[in-house]
Coordinates of C-alpha atoms and ligand atoms in Angstrom, one line a residue:
X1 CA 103.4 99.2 242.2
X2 CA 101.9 99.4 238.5
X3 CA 104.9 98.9 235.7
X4 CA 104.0 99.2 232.3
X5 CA 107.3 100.6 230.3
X6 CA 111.1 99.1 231.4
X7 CA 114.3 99.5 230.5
X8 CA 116.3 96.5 230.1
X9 CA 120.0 96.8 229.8
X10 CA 122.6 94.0 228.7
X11 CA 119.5 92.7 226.8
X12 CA 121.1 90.6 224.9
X13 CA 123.6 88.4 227.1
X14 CA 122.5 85.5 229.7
X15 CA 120.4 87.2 231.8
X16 CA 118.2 89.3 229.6
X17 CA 117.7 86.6 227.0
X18 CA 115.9 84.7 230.1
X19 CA 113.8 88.0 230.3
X20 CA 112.7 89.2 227.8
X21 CA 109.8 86.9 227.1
X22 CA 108.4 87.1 230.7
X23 CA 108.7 90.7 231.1
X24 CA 106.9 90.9 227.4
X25 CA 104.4 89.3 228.4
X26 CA 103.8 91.4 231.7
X27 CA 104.4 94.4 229.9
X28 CA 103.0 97.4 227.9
X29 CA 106.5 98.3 226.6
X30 CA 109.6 97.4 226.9
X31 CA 113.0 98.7 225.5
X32 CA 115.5 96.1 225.5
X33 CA 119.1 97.7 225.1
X34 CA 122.5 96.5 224.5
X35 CA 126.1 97.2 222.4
X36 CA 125.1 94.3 220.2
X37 CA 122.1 94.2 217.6
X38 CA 119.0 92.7 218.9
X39 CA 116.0 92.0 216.8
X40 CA 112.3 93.4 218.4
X41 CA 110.4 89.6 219.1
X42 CA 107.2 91.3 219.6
X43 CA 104.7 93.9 219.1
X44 CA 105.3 95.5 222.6
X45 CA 109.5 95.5 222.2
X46 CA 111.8 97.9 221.1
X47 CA 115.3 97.5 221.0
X48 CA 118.2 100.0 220.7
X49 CA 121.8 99.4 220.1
X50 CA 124.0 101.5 222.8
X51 CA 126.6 102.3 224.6
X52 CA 125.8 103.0 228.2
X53 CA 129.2 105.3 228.1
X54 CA 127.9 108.3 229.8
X55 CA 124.6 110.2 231.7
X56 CA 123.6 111.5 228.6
X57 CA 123.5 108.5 226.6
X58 CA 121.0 106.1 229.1
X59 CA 119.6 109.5 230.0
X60 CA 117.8 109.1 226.1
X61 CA 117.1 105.8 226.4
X62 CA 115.2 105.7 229.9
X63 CA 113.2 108.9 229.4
X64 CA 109.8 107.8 230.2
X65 CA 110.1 104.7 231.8
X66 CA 108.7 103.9 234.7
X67 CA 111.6 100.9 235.6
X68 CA 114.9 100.0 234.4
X69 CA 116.6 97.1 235.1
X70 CA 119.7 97.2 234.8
X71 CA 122.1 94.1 234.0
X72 CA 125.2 95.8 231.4
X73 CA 128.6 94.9 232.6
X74 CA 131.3 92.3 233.2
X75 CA 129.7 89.6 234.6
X76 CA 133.0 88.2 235.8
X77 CA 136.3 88.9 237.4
X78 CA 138.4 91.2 235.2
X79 CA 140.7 94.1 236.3
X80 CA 139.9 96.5 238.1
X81 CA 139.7 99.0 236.2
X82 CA 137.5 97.3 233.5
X83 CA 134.9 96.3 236.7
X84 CA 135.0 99.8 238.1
X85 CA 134.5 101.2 234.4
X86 CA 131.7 98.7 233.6
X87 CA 130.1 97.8 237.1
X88 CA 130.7 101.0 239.2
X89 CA 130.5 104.2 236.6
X90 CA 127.6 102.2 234.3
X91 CA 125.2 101.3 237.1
X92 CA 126.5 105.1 238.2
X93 CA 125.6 106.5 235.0
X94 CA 121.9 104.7 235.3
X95 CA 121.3 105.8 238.9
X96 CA 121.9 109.4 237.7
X97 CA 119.9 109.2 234.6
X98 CA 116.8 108.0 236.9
X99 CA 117.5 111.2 239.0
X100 CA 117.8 113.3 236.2
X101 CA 114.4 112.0 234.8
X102 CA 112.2 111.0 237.0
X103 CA 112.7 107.5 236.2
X104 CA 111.0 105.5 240.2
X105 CA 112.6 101.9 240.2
X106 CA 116.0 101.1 239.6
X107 CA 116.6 96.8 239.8
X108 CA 120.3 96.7 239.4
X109 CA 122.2 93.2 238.8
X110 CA 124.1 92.5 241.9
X111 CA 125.3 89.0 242.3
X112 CA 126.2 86.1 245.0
X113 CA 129.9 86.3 244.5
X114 CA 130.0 89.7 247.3
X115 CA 129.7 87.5 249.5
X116 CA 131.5 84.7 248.4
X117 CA 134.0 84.3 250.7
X118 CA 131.5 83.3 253.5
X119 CA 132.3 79.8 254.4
X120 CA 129.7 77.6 252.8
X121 CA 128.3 76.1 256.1
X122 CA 127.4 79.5 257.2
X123 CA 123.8 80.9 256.2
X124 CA 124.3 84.3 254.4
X125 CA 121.4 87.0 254.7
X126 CA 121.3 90.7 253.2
X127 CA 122.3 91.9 256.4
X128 CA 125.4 89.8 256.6
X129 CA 128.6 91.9 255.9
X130 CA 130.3 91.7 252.6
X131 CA 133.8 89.3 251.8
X132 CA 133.8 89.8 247.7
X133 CA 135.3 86.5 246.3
X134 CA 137.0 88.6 244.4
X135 CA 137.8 92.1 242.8
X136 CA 134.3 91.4 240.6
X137 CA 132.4 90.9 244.0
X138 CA 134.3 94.0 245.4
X139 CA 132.6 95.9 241.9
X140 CA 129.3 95.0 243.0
X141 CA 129.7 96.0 246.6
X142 CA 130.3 99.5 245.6
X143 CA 127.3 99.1 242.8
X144 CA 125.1 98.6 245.9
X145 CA 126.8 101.2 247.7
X146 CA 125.5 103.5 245.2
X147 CA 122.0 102.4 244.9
X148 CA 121.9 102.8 248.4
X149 CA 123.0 106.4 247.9
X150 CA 120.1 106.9 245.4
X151 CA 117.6 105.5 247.5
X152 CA 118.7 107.7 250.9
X153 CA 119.6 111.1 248.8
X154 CA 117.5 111.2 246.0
X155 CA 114.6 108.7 247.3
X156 CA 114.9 106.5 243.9
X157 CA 113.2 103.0 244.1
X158 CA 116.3 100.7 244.3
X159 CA 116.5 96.9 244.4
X160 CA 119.7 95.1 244.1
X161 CA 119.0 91.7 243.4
X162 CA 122.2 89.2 244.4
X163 CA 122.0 86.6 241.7
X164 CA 123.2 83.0 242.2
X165 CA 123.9 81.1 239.4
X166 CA 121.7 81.3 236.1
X167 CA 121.4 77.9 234.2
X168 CA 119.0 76.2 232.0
X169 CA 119.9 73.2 235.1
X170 CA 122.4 72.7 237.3
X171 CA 125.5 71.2 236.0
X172 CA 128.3 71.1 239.0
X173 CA 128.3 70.3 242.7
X174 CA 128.3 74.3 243.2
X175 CA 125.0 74.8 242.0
X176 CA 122.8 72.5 243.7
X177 CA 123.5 75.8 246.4
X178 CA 124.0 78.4 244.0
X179 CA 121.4 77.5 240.8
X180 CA 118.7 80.4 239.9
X181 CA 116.4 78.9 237.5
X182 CA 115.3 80.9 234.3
X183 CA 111.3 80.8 235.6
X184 CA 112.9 82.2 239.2
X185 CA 115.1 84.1 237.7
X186 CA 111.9 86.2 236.0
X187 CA 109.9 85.4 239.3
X188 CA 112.6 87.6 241.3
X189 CA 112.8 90.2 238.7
X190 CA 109.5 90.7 238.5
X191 CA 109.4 91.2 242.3
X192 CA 112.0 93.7 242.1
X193 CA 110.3 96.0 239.9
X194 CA 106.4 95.4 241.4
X195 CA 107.0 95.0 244.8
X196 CA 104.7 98.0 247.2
X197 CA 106.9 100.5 249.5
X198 CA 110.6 99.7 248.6
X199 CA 113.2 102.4 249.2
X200 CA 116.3 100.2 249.1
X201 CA 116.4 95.9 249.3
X202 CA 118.7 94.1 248.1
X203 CA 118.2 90.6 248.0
X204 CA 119.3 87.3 246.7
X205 CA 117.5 85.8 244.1
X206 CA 118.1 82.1 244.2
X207 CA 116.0 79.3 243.7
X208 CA 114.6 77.2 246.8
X209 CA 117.8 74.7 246.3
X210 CA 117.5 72.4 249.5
X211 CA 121.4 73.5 250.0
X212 CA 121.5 77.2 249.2
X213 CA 123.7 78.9 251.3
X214 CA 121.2 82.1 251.4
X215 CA 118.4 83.0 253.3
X216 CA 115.2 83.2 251.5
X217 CA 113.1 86.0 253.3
X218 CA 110.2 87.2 251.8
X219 CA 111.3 90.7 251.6
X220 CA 110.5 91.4 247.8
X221 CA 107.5 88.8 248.5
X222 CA 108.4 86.3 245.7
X223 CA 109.0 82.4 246.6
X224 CA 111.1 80.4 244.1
X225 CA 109.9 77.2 242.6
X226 CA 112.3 75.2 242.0
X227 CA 115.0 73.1 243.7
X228 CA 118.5 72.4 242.3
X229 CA 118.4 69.0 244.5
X230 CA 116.1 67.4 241.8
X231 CA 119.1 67.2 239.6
X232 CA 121.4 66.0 242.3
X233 CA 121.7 62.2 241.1
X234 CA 122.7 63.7 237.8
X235 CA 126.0 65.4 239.6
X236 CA 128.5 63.5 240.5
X237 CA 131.3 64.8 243.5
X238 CA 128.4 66.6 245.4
X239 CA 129.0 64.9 248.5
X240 CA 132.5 65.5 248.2
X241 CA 132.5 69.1 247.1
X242 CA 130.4 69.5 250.3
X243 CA 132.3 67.7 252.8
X244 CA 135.5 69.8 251.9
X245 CA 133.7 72.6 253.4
X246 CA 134.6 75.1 250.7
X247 CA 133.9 78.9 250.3
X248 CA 130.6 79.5 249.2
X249 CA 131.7 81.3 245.9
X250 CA 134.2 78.2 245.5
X251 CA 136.4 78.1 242.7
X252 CA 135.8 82.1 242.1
X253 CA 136.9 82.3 246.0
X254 CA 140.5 81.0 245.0
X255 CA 143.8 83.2 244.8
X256 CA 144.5 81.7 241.9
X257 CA 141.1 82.9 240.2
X258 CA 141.8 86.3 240.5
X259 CA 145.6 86.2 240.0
X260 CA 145.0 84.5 236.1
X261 CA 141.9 87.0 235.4
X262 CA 142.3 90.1 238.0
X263 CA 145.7 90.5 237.9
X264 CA 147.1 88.9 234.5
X265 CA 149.4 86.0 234.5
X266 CA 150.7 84.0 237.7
X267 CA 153.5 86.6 238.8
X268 CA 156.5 84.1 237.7
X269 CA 157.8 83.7 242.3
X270 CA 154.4 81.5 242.4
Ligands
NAI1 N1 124.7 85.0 234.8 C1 124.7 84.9 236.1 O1 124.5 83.8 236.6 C2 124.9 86.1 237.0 C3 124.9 87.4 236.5 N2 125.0 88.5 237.3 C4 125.0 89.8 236.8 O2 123.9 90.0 235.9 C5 124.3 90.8 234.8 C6 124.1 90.1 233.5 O3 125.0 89.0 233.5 P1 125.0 88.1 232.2 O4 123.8 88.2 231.4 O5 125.5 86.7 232.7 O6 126.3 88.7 231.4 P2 126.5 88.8 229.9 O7 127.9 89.2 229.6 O8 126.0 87.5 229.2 O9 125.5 90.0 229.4 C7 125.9 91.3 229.6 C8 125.4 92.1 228.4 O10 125.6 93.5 228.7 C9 126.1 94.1 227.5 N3 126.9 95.3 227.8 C10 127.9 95.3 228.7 N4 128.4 96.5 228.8 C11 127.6 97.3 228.1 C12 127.6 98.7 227.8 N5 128.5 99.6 228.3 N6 126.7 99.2 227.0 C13 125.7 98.4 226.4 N7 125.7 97.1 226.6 C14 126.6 96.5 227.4 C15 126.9 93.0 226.8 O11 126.9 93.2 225.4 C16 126.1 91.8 227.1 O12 125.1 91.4 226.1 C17 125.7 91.3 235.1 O13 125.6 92.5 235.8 C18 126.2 90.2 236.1 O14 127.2 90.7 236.9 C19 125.1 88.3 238.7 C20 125.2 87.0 239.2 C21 125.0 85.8 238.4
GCB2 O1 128.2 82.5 241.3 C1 128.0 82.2 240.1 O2 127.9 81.0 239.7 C2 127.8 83.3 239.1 O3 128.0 84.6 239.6 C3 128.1 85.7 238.9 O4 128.0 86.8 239.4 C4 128.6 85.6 237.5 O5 128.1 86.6 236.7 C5 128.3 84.3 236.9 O6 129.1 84.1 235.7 C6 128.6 83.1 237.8 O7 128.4 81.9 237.2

């Protein structure tokens, strides 16, 4: 599929600072978008400052676009009611604005951690049924859900890419599984907005780490690079971490992690 103009959301946070130059250089236009102030880095750029509160606001933005990709939201777990305001009405409130005009390829941000209460010696795949490591993953299950929706109701283009872990390198036992690189990380986006005869994928976009716990199909045709395992000898405790058999979203896959950022404070009978 030709792409020349996208909408990025969340432009400005981890993710979309690791896209921006790629998909400028692949690009005839692209709008980056976030609430914070961005500064245009090239000819072919245009950034605007936004909420994504409503329809009518990315409605404006995305008018003429052929893509958007859309990564605005709490990348972590939160309460509820912040992931299903942020997570579940904002990728709702792209999805419609798409409908409403005419917008073909939606890439939503999905991520790794709906599935992260997999054991880690089991291989995961797309098709592999949900267990959210947390009330974050549960926000993202329901963000597929609806590009799902899209794709059957309204045909819409969607691809939800399940994102391991973005890092300049990996830097804990975890991610010598979990590690995206920056140069995948633009690889698999770039799938998900050019790849022929999609009507709904999702997908995890990991790189080839020797101990990912995902499989790597080639549904959106793009093979990683790189392999977390290079840095191994730099990380100490991975054969440890390992050998304890732990859930593959790990420390997020805790009670504990959700009852201090979920659900507030420890509830005092702990
Ligand atoms: N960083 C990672 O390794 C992973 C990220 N993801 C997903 O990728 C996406 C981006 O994650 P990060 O870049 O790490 O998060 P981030 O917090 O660094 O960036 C998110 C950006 O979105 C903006 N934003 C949030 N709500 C907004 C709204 N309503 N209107 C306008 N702008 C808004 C924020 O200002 C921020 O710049 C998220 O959806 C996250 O769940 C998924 C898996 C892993
Ligand atoms: O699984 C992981 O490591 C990552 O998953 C995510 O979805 C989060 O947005 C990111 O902050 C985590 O680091």
């Amino acid at each position: 599929m030709t792409v020349e103009s996208v909408v990025l959301t969340g432009a400005a946070g981890n993710v979309g600072s690791v896209l921006r130059a790629p998909l400028r250089e692949r690009l005839r236009r692209l709008v980056s978008v976030d609430r914070v102030p961005l500064t245009a880095e090239g000819p072919n750029e245009e950034v605007r400052q936004a909420e994504l509160g409503g329809v009518e606001d990315v409605t404006a933005l995305v008018e003429g676009a052929d893509a958007i990709v859309h990564l605005a939201g709490v990348p972590d777990e939160a309460p509820l009611a912040d992931l299903l305001h942020a997570n579940v009405l904002g990728a709702h409130h792209v999805l419609e604005a798409a409908r409403r005009t005419g917008v073909r390829r939606v890439v939503l941000a999905s991520s790794n951690r709906l599935t992260g209460c997999h054991p880690s010696t089991e291989t995961v795949s797309p098709e592999t049924p949900p267990r959210p490591d947390g009330l974050y993953g549960v926000s993202k299950v329901a963000l597929e859900a609806l590009g799902r929706l899209y794709a059957d109701k309204f045909g819409l283009e969607v691809v939800c890419l399940r994102i391991g872990s973005l890092e300049p390198a990996p830097s804990e036992p975890r991610h010598l599984a979990t590690w995206l690189s920056p140069y995948d990380c633009a690889g698999f986006v770039w799938a998900a907005l050019t790849r022929p005869g999609v009507t709904f994928t999702a997908a995890y976009a990991v790189s080839a780490n020797t101990r990912r716990f995902w499989d790597l199909d080639d549904r959106l045709g793009y093979r990683p690079r790189d392999d977390a395992e290079t840095y191994a000898d730099r990380i100490p405790g991975a054969a440890e971490y390992f050998a304890a058999k732990p859930l593959q979203g790990g420390a997020y896959a805790t009670a504990d992690y959700t009852l201090r950022h979920g659900l507030g404070e420890l509830p005092s009978h702990r």
